[in-house]
C-alpha atoms as a PDB file:
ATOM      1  CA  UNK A   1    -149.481-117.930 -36.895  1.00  0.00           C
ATOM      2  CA  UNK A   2    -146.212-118.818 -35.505  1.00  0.00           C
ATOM      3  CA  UNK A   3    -144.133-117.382 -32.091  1.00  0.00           C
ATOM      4  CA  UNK A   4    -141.194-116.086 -32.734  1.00  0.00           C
ATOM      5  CA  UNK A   5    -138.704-117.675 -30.863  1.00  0.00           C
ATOM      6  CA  UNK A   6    -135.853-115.211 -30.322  1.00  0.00           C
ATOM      7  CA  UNK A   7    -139.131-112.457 -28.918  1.00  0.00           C
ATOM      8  CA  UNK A   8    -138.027-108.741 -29.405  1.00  0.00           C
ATOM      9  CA  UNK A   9    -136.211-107.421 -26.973  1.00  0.00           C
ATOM     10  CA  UNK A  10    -136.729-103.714 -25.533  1.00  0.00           C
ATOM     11  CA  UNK A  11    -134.455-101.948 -22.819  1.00  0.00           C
ATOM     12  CA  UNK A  12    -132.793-105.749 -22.204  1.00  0.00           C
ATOM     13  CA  UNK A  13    -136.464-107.000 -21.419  1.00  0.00           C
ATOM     14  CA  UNK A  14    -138.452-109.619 -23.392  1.00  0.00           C
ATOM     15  CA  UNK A  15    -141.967-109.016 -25.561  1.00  0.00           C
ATOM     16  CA  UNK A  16    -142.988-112.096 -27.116  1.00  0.00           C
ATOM     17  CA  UNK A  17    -144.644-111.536 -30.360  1.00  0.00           C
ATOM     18  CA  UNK A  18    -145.992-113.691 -33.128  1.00  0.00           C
ATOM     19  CA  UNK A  19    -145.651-113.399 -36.940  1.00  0.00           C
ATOM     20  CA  UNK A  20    -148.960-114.265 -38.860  1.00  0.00           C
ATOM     21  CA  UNK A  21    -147.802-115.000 -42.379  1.00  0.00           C
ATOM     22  CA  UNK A  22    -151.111-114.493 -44.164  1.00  0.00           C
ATOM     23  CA  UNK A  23    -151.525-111.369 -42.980  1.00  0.00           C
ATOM     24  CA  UNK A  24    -147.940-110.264 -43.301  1.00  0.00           C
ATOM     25  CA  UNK A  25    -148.538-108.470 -39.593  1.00  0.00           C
ATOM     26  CA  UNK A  26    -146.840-108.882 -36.340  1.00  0.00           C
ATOM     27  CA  UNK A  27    -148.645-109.624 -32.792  1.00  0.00           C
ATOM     28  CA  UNK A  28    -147.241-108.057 -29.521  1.00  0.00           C
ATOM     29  CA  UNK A  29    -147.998-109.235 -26.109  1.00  0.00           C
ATOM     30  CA  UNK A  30    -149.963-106.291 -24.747  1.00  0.00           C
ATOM     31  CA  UNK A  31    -148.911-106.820 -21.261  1.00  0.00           C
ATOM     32  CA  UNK A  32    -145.185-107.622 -21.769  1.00  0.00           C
ATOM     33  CA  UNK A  33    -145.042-103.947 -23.118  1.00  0.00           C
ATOM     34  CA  UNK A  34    -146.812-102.709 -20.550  1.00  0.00           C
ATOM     35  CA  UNK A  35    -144.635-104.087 -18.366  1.00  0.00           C
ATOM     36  CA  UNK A  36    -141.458-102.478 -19.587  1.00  0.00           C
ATOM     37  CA  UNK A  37    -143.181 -99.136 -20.350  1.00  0.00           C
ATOM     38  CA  UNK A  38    -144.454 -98.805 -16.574  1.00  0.00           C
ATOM     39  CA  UNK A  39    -142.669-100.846 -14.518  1.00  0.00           C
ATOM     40  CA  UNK A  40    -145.705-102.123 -13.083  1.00  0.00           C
ATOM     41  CA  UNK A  41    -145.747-104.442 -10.388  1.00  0.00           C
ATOM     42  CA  UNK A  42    -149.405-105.921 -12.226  1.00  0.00           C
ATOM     43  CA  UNK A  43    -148.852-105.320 -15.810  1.00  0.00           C
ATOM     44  CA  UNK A  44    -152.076-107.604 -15.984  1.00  0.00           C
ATOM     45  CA  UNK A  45    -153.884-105.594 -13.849  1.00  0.00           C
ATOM     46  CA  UNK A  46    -152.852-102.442 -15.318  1.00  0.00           C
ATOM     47  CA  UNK A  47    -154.064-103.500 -18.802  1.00  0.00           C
ATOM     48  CA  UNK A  48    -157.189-104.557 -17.554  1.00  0.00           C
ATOM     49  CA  UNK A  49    -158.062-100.906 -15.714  1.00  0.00           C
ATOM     50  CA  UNK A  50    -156.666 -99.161 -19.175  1.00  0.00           C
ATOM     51  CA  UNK A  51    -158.418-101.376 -21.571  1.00  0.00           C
ATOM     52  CA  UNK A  52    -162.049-100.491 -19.728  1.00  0.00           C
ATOM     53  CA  UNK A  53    -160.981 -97.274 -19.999  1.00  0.00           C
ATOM     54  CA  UNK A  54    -160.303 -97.291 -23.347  1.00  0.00           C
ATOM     55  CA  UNK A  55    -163.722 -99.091 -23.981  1.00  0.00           C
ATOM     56  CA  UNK A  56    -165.548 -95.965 -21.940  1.00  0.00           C
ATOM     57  CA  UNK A  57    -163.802 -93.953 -24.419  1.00  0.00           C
ATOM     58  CA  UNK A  58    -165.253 -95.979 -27.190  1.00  0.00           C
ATOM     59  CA  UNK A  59    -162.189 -97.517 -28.818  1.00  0.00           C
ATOM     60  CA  UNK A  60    -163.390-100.794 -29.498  1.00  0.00           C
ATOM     61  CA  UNK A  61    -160.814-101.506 -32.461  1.00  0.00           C
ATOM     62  CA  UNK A  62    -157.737-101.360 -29.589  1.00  0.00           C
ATOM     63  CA  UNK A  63    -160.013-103.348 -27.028  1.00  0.00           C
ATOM     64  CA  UNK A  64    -161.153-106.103 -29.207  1.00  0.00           C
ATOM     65  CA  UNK A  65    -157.661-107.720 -29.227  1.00  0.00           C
ATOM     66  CA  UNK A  66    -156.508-110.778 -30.405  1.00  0.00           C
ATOM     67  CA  UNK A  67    -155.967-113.586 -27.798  1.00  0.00           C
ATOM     68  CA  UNK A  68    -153.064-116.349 -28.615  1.00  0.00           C
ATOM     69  CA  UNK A  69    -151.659-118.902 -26.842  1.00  0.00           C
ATOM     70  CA  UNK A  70    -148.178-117.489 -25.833  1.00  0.00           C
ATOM     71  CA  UNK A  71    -145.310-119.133 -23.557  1.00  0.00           C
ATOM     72  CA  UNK A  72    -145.082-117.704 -19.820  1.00  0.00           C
ATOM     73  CA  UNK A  73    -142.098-116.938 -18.707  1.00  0.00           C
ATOM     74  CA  UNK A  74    -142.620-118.154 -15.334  1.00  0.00           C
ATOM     75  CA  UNK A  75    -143.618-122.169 -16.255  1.00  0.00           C
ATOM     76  CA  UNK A  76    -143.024-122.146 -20.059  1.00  0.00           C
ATOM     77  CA  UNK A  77    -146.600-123.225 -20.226  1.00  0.00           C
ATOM     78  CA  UNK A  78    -148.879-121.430 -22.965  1.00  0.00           C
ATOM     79  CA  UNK A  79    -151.839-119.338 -21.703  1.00  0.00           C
ATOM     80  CA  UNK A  80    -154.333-117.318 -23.880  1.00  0.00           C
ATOM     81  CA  UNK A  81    -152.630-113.724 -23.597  1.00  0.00           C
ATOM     82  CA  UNK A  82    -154.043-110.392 -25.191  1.00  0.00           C
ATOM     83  CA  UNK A  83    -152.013-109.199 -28.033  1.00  0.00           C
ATOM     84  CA  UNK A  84    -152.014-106.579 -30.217  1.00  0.00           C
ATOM     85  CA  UNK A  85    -150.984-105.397 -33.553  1.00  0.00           C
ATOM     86  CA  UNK A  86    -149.097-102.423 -34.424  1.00  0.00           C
ATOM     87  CA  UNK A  87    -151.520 -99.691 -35.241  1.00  0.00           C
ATOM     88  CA  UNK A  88    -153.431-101.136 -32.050  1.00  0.00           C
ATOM     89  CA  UNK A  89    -150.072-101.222 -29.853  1.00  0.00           C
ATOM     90  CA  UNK A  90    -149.040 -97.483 -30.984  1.00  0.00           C
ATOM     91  CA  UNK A  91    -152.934 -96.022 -29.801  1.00  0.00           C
ATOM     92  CA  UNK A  92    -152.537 -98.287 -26.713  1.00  0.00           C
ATOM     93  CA  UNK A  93    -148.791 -96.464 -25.533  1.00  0.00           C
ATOM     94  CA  UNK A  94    -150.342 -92.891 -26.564  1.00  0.00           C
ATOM     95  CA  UNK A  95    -152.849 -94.127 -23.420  1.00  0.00           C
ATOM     96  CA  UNK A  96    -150.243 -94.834 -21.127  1.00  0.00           C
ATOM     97  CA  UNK A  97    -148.892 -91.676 -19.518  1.00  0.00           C
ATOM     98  CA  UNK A  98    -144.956 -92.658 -18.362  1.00  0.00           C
ATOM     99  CA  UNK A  99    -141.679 -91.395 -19.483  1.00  0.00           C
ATOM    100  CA  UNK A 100    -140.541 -94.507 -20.881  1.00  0.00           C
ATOM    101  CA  UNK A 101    -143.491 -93.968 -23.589  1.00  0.00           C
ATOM    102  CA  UNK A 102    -143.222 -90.174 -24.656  1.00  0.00           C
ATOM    103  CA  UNK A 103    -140.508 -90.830 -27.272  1.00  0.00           C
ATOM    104  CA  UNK A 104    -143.029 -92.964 -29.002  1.00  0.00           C
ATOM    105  CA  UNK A 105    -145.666 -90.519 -28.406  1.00  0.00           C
ATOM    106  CA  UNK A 106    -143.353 -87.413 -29.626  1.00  0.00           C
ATOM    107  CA  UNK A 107    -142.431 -89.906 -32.659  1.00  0.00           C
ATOM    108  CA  UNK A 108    -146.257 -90.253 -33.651  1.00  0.00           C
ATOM    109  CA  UNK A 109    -146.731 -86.349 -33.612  1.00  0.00           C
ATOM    110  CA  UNK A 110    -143.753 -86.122 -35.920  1.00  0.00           C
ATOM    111  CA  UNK A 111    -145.183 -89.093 -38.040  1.00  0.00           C
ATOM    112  CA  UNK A 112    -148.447 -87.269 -38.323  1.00  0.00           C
ATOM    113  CA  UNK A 113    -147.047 -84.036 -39.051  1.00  0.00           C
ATOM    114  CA  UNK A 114    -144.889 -85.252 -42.075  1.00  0.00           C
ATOM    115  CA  UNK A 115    -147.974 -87.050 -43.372  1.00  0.00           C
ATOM    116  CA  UNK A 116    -149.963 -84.004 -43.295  1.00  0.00           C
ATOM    117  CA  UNK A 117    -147.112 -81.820 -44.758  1.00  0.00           C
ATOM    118  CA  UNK A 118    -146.672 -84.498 -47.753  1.00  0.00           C
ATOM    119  CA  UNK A 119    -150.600 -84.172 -48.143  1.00  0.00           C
ATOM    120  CA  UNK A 120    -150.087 -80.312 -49.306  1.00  0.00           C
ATOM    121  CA  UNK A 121    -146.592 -81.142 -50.837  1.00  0.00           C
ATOM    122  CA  UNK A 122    -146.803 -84.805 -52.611  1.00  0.00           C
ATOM    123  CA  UNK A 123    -142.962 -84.054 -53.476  1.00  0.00           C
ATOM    124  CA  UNK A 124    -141.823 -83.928 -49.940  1.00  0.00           C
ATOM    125  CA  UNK A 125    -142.835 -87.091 -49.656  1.00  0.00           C
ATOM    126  CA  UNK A 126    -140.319 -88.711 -52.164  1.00  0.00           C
ATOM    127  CA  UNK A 127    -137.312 -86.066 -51.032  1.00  0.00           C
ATOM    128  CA  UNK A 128    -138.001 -87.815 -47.619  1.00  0.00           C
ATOM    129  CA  UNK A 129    -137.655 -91.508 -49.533  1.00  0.00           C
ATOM    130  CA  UNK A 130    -134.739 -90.648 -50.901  1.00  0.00           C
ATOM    131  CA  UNK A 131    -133.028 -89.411 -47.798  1.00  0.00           C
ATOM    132  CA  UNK A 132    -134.251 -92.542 -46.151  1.00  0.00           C
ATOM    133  CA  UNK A 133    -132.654 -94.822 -48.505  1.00  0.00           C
ATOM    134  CA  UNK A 134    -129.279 -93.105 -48.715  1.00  0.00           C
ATOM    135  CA  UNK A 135    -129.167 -93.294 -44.728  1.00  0.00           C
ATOM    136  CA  UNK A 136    -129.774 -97.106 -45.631  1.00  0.00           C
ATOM    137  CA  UNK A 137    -126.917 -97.086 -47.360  1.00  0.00           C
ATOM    138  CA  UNK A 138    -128.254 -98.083 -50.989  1.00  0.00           C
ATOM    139  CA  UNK A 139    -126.210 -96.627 -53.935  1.00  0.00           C
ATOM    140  CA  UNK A 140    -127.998 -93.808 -55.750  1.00  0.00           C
ATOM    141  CA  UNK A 141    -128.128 -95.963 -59.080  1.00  0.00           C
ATOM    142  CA  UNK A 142    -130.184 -98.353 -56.701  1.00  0.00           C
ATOM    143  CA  UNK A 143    -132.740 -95.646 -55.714  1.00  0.00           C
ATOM    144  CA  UNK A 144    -133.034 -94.065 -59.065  1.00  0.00           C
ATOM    145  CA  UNK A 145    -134.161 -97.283 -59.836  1.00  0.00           C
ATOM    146  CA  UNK A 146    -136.134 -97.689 -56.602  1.00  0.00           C
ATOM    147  CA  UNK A 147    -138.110 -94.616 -56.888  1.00  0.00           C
ATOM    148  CA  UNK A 148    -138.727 -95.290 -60.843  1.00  0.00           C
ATOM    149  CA  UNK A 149    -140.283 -98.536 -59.876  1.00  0.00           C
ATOM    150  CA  UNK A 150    -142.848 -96.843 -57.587  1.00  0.00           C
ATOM    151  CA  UNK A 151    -143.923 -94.620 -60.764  1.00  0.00           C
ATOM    152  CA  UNK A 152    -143.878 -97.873 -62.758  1.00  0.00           C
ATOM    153  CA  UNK A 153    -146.287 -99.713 -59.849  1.00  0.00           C
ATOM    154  CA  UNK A 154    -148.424 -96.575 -59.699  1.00  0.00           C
ATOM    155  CA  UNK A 155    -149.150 -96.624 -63.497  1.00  0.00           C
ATOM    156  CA  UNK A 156    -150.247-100.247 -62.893  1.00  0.00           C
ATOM    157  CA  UNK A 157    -152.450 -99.656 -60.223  1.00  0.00           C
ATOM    158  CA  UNK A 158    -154.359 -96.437 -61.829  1.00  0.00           C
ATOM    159  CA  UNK A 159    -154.336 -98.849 -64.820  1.00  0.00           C
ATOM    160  CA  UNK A 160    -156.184-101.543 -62.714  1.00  0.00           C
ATOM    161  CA  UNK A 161    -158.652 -98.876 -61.065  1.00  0.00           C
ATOM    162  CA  UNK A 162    -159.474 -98.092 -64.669  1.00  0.00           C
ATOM    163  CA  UNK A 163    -160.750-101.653 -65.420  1.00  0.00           C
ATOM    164  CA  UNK A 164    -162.295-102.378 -62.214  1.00  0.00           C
ATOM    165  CA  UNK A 165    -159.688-104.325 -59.785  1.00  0.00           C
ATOM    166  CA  UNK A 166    -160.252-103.986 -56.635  1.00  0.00           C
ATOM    167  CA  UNK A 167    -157.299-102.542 -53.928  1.00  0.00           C
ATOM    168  CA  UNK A 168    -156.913-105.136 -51.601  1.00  0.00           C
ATOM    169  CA  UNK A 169    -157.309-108.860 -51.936  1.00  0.00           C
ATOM    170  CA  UNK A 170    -157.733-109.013 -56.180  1.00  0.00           C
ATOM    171  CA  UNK A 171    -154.497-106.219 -56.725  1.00  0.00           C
ATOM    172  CA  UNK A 172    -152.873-109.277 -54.475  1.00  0.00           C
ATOM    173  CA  UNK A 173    -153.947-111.962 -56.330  1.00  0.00           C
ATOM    174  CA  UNK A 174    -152.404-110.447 -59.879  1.00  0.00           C
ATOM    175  CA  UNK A 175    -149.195-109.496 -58.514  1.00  0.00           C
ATOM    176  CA  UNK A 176    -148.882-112.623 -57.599  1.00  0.00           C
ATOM    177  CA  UNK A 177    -149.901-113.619 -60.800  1.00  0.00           C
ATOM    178  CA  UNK A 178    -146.786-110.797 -61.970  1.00  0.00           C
ATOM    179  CA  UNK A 179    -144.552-112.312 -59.790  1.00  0.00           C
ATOM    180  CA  UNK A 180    -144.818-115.838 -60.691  1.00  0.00           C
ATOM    181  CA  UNK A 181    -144.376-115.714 -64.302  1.00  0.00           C
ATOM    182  CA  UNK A 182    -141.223-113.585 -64.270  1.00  0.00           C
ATOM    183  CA  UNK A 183    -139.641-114.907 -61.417  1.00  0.00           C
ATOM    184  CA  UNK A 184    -141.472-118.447 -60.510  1.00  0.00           C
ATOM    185  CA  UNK A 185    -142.452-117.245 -57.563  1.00  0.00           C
ATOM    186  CA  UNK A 186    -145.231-116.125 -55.184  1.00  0.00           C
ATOM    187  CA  UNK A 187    -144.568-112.706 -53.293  1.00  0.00           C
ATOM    188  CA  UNK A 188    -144.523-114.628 -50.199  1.00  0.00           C
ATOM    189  CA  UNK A 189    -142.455-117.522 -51.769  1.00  0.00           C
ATOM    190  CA  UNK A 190    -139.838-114.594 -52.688  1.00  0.00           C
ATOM    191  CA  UNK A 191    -140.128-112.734 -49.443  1.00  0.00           C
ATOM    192  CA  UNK A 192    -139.637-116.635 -47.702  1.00  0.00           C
ATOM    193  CA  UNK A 193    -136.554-116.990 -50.419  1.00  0.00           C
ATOM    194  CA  UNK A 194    -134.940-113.702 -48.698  1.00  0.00           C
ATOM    195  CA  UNK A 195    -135.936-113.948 -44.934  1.00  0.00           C
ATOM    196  CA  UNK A 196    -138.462-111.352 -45.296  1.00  0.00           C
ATOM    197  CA  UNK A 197    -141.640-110.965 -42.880  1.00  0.00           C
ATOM    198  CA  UNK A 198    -143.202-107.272 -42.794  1.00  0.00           C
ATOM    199  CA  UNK A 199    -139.866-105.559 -45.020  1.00  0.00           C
ATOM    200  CA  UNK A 200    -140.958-104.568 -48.365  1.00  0.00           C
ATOM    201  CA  UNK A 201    -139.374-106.999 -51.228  1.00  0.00           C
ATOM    202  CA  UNK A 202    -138.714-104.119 -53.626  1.00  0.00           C
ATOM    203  CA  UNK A 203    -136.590-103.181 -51.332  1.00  0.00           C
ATOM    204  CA  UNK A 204    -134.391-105.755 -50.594  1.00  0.00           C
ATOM    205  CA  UNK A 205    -134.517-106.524 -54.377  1.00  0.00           C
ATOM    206  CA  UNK A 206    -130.822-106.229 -56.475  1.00  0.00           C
ATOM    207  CA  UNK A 207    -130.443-104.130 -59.226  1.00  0.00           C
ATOM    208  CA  UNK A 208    -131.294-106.903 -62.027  1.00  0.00           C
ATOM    209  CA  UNK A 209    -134.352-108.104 -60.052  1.00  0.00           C
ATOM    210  CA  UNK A 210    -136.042-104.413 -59.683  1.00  0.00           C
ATOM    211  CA  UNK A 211    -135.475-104.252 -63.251  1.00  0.00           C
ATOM    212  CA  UNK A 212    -137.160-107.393 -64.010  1.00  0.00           C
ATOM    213  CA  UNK A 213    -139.862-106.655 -61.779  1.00  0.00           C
ATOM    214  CA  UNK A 214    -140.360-102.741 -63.360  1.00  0.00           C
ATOM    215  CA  UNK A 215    -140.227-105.016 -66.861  1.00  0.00           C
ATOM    216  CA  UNK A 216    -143.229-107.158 -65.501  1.00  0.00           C
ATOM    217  CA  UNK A 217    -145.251-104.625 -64.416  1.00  0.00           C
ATOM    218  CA  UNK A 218    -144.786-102.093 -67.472  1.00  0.00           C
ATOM    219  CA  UNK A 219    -145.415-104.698 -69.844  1.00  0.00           C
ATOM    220  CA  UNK A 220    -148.628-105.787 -67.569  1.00  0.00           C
ATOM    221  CA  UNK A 221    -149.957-102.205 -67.801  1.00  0.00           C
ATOM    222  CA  UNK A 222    -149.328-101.809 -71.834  1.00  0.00           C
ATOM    223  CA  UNK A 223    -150.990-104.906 -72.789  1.00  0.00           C
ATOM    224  CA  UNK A 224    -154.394-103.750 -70.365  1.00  0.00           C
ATOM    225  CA  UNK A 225    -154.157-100.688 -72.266  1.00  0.00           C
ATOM    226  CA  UNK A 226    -154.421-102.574 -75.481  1.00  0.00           C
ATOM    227  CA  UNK A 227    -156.907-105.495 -74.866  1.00  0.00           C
ATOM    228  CA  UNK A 228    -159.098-103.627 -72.105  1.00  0.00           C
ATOM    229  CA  UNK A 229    -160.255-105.919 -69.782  1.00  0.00           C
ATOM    230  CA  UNK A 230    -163.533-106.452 -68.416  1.00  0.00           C
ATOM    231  CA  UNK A 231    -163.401-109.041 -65.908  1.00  0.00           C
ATOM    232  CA  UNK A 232    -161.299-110.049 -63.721  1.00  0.00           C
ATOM    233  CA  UNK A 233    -159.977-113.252 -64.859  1.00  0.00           C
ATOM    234  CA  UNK A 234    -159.111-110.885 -67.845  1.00  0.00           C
ATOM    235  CA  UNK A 235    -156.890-108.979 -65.846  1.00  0.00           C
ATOM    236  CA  UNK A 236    -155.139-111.647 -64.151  1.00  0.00           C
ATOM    237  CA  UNK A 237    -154.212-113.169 -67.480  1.00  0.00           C
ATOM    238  CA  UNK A 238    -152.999-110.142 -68.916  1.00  0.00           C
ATOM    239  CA  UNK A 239    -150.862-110.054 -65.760  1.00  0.00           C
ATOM    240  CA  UNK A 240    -149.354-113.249 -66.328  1.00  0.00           C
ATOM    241  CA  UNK A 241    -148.787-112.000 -70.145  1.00  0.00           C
ATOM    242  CA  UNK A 242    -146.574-108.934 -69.026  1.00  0.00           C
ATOM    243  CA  UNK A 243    -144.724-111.286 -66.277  1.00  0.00           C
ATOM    244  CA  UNK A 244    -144.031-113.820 -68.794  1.00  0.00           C
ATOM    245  CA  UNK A 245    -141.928-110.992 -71.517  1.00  0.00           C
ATOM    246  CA  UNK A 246    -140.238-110.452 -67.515  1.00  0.00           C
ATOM    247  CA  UNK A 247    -140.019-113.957 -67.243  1.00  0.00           C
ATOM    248  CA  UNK A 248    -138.355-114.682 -70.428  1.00  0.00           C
ATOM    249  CA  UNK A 249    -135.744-111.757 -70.828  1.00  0.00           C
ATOM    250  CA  UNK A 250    -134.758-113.099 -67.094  1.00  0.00           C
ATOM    251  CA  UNK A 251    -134.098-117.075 -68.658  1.00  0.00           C
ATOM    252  CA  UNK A 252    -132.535-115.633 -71.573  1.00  0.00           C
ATOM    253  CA  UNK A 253    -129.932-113.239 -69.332  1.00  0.00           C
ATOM    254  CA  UNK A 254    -129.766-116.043 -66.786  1.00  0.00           C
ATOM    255  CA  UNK A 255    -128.458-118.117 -70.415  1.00  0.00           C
ATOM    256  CA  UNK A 256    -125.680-116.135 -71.078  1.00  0.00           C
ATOM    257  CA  UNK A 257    -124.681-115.497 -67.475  1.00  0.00           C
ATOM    258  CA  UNK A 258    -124.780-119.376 -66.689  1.00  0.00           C
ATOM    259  CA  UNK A 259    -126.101-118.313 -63.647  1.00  0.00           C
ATOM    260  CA  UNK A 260    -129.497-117.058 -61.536  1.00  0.00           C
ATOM    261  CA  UNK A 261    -130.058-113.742 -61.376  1.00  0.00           C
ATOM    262  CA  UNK A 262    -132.617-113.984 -58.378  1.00  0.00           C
ATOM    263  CA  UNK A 263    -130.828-114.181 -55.332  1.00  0.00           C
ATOM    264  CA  UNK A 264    -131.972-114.800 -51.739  1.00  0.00           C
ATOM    265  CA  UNK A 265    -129.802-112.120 -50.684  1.00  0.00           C
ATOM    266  CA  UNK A 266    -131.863-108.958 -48.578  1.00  0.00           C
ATOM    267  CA  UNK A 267    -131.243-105.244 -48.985  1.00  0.00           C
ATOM    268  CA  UNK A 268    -128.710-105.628 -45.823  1.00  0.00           C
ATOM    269  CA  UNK A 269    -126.594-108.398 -47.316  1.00  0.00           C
ATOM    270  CA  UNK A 270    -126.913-106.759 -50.928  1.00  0.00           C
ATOM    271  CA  UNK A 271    -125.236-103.557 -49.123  1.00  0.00           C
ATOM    272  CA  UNK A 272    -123.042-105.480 -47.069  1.00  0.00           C
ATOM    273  CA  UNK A 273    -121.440-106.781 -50.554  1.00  0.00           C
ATOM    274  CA  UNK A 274    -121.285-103.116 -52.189  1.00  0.00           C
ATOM    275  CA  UNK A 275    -119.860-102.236 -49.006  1.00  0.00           C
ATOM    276  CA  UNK A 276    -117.169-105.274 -49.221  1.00  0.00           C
ATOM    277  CA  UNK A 277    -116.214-104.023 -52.533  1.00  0.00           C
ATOM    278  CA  UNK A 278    -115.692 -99.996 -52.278  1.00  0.00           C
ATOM    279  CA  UNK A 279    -113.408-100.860 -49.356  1.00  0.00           C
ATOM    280  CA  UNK A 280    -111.044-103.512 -51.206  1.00  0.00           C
ATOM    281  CA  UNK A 281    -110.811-101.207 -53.934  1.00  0.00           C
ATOM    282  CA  UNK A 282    -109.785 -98.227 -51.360  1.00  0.00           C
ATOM    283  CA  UNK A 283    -107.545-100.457 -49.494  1.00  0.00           C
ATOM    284  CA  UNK A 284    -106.130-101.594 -53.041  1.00  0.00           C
ATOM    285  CA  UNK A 285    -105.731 -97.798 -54.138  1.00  0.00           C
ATOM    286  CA  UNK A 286    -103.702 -97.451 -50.670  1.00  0.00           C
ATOM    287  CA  UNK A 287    -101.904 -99.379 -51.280  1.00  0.00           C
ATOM    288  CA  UNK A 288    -100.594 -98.400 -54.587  1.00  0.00           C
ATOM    289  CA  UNK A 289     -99.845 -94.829 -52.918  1.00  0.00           C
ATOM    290  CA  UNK A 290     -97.955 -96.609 -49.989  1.00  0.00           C
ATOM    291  CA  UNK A 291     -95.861 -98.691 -52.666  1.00  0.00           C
END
């Protein structure tokens, strides 16, 4: 667990926060939200009347926070302070009944609305994807790609349900096993490569490397379908068999290219670049009109 050091910041004020790593999850100090959400005088005090509220309610998974040892702002000492995550924080603000929280709250019934809608229509829920990652910026080739990789992961996953892998810990444990042999890294290693905490890495991938990845993956799911595993261990070496035709089609294009495909360049960078480009080539064209 580690503090982040630059906190978030919300309406100019501070919330310190912590990133566990292992978990992939962000902590927020519960009271430094409060704070800014209220204006309280006693943000302390505040969160100690809501959470025994809360616990009369019987929401014990928001009340049995976290406690970490967080810098005060007052004598930069550490104190154990109540933090939560952020399915805990979001229940926590639909409890608190000020202004400064009902965009929040109007944004959950929204959120929970669209989920419910995509339960009836499954296809709303990738015309929403795409519209998210055009307002991202990402080119459409990129999200033609994008979305075929989520069909590709899906196959992989039924595929795993089929021989037993459990969701969770062991569907982490052969990705990683995926991930390695094509690209010689861990998830986390690649996420660390990129500057990546919560962000997904498919996303932030490049057009090569979402290839490579798809490449991994579809060759993982072919050669289950063939040998059939049984255990476990079986499936996380036929993982490393389809990451390894990944890994080798990426040393034999990095060969030619003289050159790495993987970069450590995120999905803002990677757009920043594309970006670059269409507007030298406009400002070239312009120039050719002006001339």
């Amino acid at each position: 667990m580690e503090e982040n050091n630059s906190m978030q910041l919300f309406e100019d004020k501070a919330i310190r926060t912590a990133w566990d790593e292992e978990t992939e999850e962000w902590y927020f100090s519960i009271v430094d939200v409060i704070a800014v959400l209220t204006d309280s005088p006693n943000p302390n005090n505040y969160w100690k009347v809501l959470k025994n509220r809360l616990k009369k309610e019987g929401n014990e998974s928001v009340t049995n926070c976290n406690q970490l040892k967080l810098k005060s702002p007052k004598d930069g000492k550490r104190y154990k302070t109540d933090v939560a995550d952020t399915e805990q924080l979001l229940r926590i603000i639909q409890s608190i009944p000020s202004p400064k929280a009902e965009p929040f709250k109007i944004w959950l019934a929204e959120v929970g609305r669209e989920r419910i809608e995509e339960t009836i229509d499954p296809e709303l829920a990738i015309d929403r994807a795409l519209e998210t990652y055009q307002k991202k910026g990402y080119s459409d080739e990129w999200i033609h790609q994008r979305i075929l990789s989520i069909r590709v992961r899906n196959n992989l996953t039924e595929e795993w349900d089929k021989r037993g892998v459990k969701k969770g810990l062991e569907y982490a444990i052969l990705t990683d096993e995926i991930s390695k042999a094509w690209s010689g890294m861990t998830t986390r290693q690649y996420k660390n490569l990129k500057g990546l905490k919560k962000e997904n890495l498919r996303d932030n991938m490049s057009d090569t490397e979402l290839v490579l990845n798809m490449l991994a993956e579809v060759s993982t799911t072919e050669i289950s379908k063939a040998e059939k595993p049984k255990t476990f261990e079986e499936n996380r070496m036929a993982a490393k068999k389809g990451g390894n035709i990944a890994g080798n089609a990426r040393r034999g294009l990095e060969q030619e290219l003289g050159e790495s495909v993987i970069t450590s360049k995120n999905a803002a960078q990677l757009n920043e670049v594309v970006t670059n480009m269409i507007e030298s080539v406009v400002s070239a064209e312009e120039d050719d009109i002006e001339n």
